[in-house]
mmCIF file of C-alpha atoms and ligand atoms in Angstrom:
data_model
loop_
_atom_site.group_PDB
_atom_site.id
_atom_site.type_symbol
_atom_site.label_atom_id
_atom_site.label_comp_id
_atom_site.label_asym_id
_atom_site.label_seq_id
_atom_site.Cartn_x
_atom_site.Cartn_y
_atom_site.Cartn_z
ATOM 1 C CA UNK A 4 0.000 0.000 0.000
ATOM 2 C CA UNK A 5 3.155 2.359 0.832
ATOM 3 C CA UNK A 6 4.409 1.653 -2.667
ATOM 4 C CA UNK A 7 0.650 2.579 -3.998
ATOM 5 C CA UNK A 8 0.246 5.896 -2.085
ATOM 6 C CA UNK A 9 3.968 7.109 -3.211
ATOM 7 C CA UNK A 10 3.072 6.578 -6.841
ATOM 8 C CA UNK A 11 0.130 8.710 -6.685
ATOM 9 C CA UNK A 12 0.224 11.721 -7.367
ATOM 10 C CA UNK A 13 -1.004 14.515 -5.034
ATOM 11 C CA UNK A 14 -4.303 15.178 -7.038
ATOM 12 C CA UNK A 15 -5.033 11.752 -7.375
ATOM 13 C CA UNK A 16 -4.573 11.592 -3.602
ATOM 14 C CA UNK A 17 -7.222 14.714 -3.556
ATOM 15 C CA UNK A 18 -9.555 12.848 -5.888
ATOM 16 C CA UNK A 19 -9.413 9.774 -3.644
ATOM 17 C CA UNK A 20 -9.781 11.590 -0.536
ATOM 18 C CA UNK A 21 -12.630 13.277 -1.967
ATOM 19 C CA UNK A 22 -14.107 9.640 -2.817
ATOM 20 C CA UNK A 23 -14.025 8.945 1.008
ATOM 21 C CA UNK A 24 -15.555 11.840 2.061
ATOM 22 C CA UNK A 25 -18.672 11.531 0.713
ATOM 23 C CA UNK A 26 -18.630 7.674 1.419
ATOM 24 C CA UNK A 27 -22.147 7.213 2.641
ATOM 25 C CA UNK A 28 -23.665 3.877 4.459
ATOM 26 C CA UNK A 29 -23.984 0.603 2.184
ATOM 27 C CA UNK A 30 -23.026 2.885 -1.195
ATOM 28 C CA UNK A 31 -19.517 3.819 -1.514
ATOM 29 C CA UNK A 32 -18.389 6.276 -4.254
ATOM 30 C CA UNK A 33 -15.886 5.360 -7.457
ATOM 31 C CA UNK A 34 -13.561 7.747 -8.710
ATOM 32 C CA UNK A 35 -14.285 8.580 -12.527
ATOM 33 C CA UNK A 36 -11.477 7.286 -14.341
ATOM 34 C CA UNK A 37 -11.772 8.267 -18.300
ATOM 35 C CA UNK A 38 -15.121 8.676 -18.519
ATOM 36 C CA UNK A 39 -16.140 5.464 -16.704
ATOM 37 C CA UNK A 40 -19.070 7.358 -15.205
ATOM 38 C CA UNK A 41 -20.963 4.449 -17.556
ATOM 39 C CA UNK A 42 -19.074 1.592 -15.784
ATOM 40 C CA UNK A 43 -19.352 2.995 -12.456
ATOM 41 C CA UNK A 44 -22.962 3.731 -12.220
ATOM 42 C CA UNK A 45 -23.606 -0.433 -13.456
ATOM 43 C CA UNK A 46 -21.096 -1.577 -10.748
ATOM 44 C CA UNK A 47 -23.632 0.345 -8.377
ATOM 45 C CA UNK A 48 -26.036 -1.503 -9.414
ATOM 46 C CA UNK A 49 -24.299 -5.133 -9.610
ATOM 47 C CA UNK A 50 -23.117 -4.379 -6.167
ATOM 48 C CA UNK A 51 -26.824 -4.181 -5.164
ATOM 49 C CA UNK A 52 -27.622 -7.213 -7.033
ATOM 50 C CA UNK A 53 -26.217 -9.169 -4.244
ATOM 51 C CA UNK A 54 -27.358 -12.527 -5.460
ATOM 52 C CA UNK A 55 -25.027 -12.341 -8.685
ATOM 53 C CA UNK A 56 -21.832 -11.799 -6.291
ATOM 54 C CA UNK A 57 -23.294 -14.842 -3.985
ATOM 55 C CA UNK A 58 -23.086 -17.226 -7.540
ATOM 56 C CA UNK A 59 -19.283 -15.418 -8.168
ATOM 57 C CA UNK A 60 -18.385 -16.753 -4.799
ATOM 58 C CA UNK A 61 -18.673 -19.791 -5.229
ATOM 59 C CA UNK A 62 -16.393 -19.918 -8.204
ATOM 60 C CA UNK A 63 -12.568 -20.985 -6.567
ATOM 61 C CA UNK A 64 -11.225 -21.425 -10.098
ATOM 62 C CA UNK A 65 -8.125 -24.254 -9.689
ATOM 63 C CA UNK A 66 -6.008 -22.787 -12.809
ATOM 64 C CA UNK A 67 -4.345 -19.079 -13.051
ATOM 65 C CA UNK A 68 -7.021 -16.631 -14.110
ATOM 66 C CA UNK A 69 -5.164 -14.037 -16.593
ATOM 67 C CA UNK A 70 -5.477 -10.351 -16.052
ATOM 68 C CA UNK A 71 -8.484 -10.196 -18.476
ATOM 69 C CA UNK A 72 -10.709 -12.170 -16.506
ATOM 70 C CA UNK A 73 -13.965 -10.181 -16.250
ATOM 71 C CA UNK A 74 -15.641 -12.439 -13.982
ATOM 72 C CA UNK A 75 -12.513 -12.563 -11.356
ATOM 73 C CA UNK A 76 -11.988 -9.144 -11.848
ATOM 74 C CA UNK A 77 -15.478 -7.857 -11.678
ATOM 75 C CA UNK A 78 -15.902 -10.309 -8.167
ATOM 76 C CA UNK A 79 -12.824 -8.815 -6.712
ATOM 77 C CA UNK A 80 -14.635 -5.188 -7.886
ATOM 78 C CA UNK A 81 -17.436 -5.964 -5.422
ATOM 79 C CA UNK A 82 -15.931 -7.429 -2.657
ATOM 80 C CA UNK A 83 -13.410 -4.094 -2.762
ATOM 81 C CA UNK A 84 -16.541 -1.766 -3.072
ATOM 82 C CA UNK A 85 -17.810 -3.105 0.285
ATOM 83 C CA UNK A 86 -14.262 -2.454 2.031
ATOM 84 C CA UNK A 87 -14.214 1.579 2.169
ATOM 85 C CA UNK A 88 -10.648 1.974 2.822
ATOM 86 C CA UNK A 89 -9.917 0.624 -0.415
ATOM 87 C CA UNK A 90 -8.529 3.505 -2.437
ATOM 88 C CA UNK A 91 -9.469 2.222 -5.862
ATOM 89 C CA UNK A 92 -11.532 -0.846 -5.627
ATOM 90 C CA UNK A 93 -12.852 -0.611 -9.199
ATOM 91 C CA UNK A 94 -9.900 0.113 -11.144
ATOM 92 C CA UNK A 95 -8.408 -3.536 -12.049
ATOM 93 C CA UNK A 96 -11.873 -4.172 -13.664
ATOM 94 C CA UNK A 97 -11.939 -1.402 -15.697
ATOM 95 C CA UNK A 98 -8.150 -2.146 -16.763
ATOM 96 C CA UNK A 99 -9.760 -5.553 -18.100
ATOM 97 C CA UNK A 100 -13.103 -3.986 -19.951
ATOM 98 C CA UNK A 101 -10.588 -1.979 -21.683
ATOM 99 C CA UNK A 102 -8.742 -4.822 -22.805
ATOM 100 C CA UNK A 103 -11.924 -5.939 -24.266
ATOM 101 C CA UNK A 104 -12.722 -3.815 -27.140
ATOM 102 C CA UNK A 105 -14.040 -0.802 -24.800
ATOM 103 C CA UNK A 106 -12.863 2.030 -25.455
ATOM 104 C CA UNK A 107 -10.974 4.375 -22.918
ATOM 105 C CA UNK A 108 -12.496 7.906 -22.545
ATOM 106 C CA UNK A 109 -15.127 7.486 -24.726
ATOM 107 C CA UNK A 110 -18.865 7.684 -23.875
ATOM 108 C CA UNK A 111 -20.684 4.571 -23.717
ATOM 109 C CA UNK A 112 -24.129 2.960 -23.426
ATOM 110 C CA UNK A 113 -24.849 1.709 -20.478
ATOM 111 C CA UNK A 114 -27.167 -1.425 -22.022
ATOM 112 C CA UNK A 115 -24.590 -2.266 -24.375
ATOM 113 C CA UNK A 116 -22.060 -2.021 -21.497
ATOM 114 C CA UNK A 117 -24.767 -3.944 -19.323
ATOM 115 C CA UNK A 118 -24.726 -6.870 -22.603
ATOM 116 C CA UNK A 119 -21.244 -6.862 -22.742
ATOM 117 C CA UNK A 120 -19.863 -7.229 -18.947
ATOM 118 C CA UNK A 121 -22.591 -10.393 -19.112
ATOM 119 C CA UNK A 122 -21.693 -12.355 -21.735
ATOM 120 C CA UNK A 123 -18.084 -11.839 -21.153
ATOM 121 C CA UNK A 124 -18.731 -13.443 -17.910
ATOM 122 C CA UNK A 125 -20.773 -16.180 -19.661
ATOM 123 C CA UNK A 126 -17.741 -16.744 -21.790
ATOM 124 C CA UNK A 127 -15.164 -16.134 -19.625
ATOM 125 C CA UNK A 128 -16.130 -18.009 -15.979
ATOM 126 C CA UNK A 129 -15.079 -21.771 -16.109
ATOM 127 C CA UNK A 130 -18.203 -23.320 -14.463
ATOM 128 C CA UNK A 131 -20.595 -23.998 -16.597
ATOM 129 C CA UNK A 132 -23.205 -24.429 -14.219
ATOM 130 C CA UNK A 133 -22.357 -21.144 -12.323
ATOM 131 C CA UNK A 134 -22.627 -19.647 -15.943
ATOM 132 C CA UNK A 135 -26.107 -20.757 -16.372
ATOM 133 C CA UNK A 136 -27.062 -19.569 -12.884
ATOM 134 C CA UNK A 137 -26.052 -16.057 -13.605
ATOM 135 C CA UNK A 138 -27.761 -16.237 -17.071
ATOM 136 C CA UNK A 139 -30.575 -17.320 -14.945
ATOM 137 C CA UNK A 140 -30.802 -15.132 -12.884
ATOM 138 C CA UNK A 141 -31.162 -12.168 -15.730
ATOM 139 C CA UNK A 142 -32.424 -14.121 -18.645
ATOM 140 C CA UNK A 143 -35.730 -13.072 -19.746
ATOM 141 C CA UNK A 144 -37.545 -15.810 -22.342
ATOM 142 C CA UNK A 145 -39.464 -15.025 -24.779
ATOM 143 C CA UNK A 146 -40.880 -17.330 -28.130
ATOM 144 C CA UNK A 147 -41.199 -15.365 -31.055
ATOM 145 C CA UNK A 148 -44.693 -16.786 -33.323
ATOM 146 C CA UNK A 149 -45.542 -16.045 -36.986
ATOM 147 C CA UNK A 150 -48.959 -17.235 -37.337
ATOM 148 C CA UNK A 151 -50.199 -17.774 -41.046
ATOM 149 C CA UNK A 152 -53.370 -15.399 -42.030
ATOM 150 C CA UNK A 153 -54.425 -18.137 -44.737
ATOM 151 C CA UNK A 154 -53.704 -21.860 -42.844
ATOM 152 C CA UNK A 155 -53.084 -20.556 -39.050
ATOM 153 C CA UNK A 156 -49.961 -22.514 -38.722
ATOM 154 C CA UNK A 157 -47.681 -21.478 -36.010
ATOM 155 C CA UNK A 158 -44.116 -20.807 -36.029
ATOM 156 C CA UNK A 159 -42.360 -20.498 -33.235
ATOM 157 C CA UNK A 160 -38.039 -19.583 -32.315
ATOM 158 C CA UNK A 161 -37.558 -19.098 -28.726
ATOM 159 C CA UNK A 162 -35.536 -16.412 -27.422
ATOM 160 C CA UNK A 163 -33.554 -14.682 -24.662
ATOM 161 C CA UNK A 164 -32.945 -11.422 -23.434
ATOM 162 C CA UNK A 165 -30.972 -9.745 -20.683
ATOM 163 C CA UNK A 166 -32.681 -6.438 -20.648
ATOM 164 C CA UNK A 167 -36.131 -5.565 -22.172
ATOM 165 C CA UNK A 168 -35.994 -3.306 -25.021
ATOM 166 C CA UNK A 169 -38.890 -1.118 -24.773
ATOM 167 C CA UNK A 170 -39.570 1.862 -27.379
ATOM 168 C CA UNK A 171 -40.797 5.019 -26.048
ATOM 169 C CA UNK A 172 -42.691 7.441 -28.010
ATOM 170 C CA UNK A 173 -42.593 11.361 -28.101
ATOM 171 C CA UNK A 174 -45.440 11.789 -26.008
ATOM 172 C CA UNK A 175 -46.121 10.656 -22.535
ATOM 173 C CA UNK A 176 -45.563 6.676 -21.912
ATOM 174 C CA UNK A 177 -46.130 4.256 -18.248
ATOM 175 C CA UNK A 178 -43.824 1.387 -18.090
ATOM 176 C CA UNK A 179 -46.918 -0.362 -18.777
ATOM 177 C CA UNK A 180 -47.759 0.947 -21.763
ATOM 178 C CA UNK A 181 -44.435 0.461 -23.325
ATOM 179 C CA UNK A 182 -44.507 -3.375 -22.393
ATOM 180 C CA UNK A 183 -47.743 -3.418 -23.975
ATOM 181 C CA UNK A 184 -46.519 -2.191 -27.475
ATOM 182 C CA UNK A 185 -42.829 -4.402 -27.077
ATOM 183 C CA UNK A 186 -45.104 -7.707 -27.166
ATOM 184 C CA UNK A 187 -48.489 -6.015 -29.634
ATOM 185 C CA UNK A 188 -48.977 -8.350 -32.697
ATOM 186 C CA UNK A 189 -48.118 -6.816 -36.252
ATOM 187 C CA UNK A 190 -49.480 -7.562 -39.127
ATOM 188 C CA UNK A 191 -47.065 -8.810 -41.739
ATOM 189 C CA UNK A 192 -48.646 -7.521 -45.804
ATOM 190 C CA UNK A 193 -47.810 -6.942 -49.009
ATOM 191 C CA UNK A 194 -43.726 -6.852 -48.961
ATOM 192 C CA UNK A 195 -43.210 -8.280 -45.664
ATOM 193 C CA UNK A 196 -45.135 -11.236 -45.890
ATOM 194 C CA UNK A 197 -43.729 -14.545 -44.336
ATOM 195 C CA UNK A 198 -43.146 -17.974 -45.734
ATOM 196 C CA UNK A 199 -45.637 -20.501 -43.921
ATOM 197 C CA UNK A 200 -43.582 -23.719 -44.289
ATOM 198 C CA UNK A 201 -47.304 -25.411 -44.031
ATOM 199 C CA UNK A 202 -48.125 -23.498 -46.875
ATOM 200 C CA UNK A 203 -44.860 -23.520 -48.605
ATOM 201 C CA UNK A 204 -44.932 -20.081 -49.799
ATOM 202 C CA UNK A 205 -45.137 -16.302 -48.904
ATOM 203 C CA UNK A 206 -48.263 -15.793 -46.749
ATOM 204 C CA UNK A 207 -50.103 -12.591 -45.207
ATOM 205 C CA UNK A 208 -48.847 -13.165 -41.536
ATOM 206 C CA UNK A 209 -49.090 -11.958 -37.806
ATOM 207 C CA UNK A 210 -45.461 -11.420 -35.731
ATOM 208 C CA UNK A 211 -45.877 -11.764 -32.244
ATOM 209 C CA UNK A 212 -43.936 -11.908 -29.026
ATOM 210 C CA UNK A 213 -44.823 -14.470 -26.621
ATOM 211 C CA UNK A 214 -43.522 -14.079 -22.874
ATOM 212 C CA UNK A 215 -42.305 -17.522 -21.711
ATOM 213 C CA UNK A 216 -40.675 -16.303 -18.123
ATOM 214 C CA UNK A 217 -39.583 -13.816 -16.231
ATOM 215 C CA UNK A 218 -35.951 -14.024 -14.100
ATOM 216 C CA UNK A 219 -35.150 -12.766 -10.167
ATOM 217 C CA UNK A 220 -33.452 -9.460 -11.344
ATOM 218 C CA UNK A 221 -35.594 -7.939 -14.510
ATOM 219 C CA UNK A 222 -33.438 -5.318 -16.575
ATOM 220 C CA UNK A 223 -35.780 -2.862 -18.300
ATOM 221 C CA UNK A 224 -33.920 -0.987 -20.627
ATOM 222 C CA UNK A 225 -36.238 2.554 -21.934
ATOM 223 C CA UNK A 226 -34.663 3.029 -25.621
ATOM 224 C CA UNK A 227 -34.469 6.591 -25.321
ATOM 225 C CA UNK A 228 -31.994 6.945 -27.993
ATOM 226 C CA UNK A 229 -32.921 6.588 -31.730
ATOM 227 C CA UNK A 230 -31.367 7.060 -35.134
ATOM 228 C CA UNK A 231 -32.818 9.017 -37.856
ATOM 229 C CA UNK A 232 -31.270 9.199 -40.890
ATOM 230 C CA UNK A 233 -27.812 8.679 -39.519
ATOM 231 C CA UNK A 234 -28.147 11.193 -36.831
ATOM 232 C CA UNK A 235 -29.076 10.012 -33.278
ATOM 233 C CA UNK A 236 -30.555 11.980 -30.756
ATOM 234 C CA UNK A 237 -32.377 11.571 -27.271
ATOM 235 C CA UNK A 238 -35.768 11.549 -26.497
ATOM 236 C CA UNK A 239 -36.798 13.502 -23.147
ATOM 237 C CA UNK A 240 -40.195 12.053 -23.201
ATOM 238 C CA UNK A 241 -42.167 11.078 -20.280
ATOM 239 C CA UNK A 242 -41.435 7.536 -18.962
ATOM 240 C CA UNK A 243 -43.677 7.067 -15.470
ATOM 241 C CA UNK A 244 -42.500 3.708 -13.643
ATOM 242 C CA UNK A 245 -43.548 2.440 -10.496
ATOM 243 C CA UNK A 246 -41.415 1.092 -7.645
ATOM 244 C CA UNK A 247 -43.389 -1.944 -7.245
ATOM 245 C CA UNK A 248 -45.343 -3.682 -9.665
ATOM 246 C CA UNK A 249 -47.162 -6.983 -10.180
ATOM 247 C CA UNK A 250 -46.488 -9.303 -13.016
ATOM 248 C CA UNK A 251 -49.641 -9.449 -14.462
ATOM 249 C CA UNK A 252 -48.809 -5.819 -16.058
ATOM 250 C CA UNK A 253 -47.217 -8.071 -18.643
ATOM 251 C CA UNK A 254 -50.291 -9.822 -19.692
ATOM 252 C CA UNK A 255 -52.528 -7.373 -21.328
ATOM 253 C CA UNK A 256 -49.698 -7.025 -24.254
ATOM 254 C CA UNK A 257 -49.841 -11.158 -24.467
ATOM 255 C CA UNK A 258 -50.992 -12.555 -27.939
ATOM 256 C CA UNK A 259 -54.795 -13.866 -27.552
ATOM 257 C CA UNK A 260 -53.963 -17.833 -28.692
ATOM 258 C CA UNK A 261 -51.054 -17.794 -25.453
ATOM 259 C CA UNK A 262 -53.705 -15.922 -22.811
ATOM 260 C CA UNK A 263 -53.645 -19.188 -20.753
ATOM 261 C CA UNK A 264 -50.089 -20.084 -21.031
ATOM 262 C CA UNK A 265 -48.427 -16.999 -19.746
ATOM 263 C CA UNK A 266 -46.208 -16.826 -16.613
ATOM 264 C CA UNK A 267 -47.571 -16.635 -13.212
ATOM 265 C CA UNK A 268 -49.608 -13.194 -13.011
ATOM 266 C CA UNK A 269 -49.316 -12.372 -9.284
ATOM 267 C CA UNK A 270 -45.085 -12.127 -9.111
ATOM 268 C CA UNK A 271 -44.052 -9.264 -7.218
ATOM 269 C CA UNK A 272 -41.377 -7.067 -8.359
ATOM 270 C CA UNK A 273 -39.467 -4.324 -6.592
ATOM 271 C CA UNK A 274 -37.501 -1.267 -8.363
ATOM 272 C CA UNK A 275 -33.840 -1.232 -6.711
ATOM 273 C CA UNK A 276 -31.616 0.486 -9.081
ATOM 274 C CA UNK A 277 -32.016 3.376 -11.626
ATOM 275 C CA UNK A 278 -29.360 4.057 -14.518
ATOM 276 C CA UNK A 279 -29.606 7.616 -15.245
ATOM 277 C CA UNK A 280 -28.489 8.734 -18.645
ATOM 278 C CA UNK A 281 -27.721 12.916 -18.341
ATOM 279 C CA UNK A 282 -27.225 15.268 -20.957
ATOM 280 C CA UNK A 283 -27.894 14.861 -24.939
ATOM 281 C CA UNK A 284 -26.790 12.355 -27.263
ATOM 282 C CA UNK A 285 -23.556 13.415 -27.840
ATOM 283 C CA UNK A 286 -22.396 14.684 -24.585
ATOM 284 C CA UNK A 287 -23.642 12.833 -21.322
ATOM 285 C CA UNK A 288 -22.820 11.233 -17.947
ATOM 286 C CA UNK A 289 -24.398 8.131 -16.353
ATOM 287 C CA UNK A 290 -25.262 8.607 -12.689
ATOM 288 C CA UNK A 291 -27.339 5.853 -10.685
ATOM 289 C CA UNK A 292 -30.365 6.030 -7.582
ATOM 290 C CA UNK A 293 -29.780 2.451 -5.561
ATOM 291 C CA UNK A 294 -31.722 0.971 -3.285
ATOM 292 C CA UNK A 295 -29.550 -1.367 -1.661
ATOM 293 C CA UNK A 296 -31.243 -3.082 1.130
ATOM 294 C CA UNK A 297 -34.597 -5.136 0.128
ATOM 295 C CA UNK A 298 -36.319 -4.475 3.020
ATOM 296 C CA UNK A 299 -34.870 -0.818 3.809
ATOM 297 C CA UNK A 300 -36.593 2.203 1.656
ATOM 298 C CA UNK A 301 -33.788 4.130 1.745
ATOM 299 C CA UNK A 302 -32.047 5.130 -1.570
ATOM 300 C CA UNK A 303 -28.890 6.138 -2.764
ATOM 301 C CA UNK A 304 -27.938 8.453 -5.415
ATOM 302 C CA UNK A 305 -24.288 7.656 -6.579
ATOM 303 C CA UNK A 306 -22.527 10.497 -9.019
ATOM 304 C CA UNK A 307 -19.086 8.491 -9.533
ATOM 305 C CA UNK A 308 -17.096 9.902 -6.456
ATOM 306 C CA UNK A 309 -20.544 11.529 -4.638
ATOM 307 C CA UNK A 310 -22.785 8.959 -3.206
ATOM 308 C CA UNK A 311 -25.967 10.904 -0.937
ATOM 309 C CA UNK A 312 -29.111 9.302 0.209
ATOM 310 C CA UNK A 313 -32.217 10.573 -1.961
ATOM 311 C CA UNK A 314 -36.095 10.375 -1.425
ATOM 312 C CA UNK A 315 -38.396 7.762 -3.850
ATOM 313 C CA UNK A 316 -39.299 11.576 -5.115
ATOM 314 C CA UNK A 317 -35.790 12.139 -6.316
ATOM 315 C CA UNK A 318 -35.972 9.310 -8.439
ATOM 316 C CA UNK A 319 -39.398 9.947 -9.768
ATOM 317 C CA UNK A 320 -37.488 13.343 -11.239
ATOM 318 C CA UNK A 321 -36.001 10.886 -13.922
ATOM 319 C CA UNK A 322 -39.024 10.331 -15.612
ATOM 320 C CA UNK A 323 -38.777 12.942 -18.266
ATOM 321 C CA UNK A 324 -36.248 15.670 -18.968
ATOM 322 C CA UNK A 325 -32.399 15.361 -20.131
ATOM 323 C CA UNK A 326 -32.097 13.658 -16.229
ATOM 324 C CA UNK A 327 -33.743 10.720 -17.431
ATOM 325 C CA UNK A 328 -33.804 7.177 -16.657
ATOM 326 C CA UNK A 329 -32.155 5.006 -18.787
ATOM 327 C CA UNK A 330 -31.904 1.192 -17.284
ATOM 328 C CA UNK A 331 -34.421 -0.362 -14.726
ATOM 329 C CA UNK A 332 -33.466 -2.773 -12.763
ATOM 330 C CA UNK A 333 -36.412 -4.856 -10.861
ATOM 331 C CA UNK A 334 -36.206 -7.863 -8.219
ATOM 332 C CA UNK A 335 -38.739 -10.122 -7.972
ATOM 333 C CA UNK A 336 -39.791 -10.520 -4.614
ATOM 334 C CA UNK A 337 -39.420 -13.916 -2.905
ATOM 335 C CA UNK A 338 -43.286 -15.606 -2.775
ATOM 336 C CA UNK A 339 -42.339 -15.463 1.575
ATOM 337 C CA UNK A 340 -42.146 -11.932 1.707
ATOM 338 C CA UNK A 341 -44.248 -9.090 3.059
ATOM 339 C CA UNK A 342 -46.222 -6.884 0.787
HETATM 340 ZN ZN1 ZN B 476 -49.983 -21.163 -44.095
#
């Protein structure tokens, strides 16, 4: 540690002791290092998601782990974040994302970020079964259907997710409503119509999303950027999203012919973490609101080195406006607990 401090210089040494300062309860703050506000506020959030360091525990790998490791790196990450006199507990891991095709100093988005951190670790961690229990616990399953207009033959291609893509249109939008028009049937005419291998040809069809299951930590990701003609820009639109929601929001957007076959209705989920994209498209910082205890209310608002609590209210304020939240992240609630 003497050798650490002497290389530093003295306004790093500000910048750490800065970090400290505002050190508050179960969130500590991470010093920005080249524009890892992006990184930063998602290692907030996976050091909430306690259950996905619990399944990186268990992993006692036999052979040497090289420095590129992002599971090893990103558990030694969390354990660091939880001991506050570590100066820099976030730094090896971002070393290794870099190594990985990130780039340094650039801005980044947080769901591709979010994508990228867990399928590196898919890739990366040598137990296979401790791989599937992390996809697990994020996966989201979905079966994609093309039913025929002419025959009604079914086809179906299951599918997985890690975050839910939901649209968002220029006016105002609920959570709710923007589930509703990720999994609304299209009609597939005239120059997009689909081959029915029952019929054996091009048929007038309808494209719909079925939802197979739901996992314990449910990334909602509000698509808030989009391209037009090359040039992308932000939408500031309203977004309303409620701390605490029942499953069953997911079945009104559920293709008729699947009604019965959907996923328990009556699964509880809570809101613990909020990725908050600030600023346009070109120019913006990520910033995060974490709740980090499941049965506490309190949250967290952590600005890279800054961490202060903040009121349900505070995080409400991200619903619109160039403040806005970006990435969701929902538990569901054990069936045993309270409300
Ligand atoms: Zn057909």
């Amino acid at each position: 540690m003497g050798e650490f401090w002497s290389k530093m210089s003295y306004r790093q040494y500000r910048r750490f002791t800065y970090c400290s300062y505002y050190d508050v309860s179960e969130v500590r703050g991470l010093f920005n290092y080249s524009l890892s506000c992006c990184v930063n506020s998602l290692l907030q959030s996976f050091s909430a998601t306690t259950e996905l360091l619990d399944i990186l525990n268990k992993w006692c790998p036999s052979e040497e782990i090289e420095q590129s490791n992002i599971p090893q790196r990103l558990k030694n990450a969390l354990l660091a974040m939880r001991d506050k006199s570590h100066p820099a507990p976030h730094k090896d891991f971002l070393d290794s994302l870099y190594r990985h095709a990130i780039r340094r100093g650039t801005q980044q988005d947080a769901d591709e970020i979010f994508h990228i951190i867990l399928n590196l670790i898919q890739k990366q961690i040598s137990d296979l079964g401790l791989a599937q229990e992390i996809r697990s616990l994020y996966e989201i399953k979905v079966e994609t259907q093309v039913q025929c207009s002419h025959c009604s033959f079914i086809q179906r291609e299951p599918n997985s997710l890690f975050s839910l893509p939901l649209a968002i249109s220029e006016k105002e939008n609920t959570l709710e409503s923007c589930i509703n028009s990720f999994f609304q049937s299209q009609n597939l005419v005239n120059g997009d119509k689909y081959h029915c291998n029952q019929c054996e040809q091009k048929q007038p069809s309808t494209h719909g999303l079925k939802l197979v299951s739901l996992p314990l930590i449910l990334c909602v990701h509000l698509k808030r950027f989009r391209n037009d003609r090359g040039v992308t820009r932000k939408l500031d639109s309203k977004v309303t999203f409620p701390d605490y929601f029942k499953s069953g929001i997911f079945a009104a957007g559920q293709p008729e012919n699947v009604a019965n076959d959907s996923p328990r209705a009556d699964e509880h989920y809570s809101l613990y973490a909020v990725i908050v994209h600030i600023g346009s498209a070109m120019f913006g910082h990520y910033t995060a609101y974490i709740r980090p205890v499941q049965e506490d209310q309190t949250w967290y608002y952590a600005d890279d080195c800054s961490v202060r609590p903040a009121k349900w209210a505070d995080v409400q304020s991200t619903y619109e406006g160039s403040n806005a939240a970006y990435l969701l992240l929902y538990r569901k609630k054990s069936c045993n607990s309270s409300g």
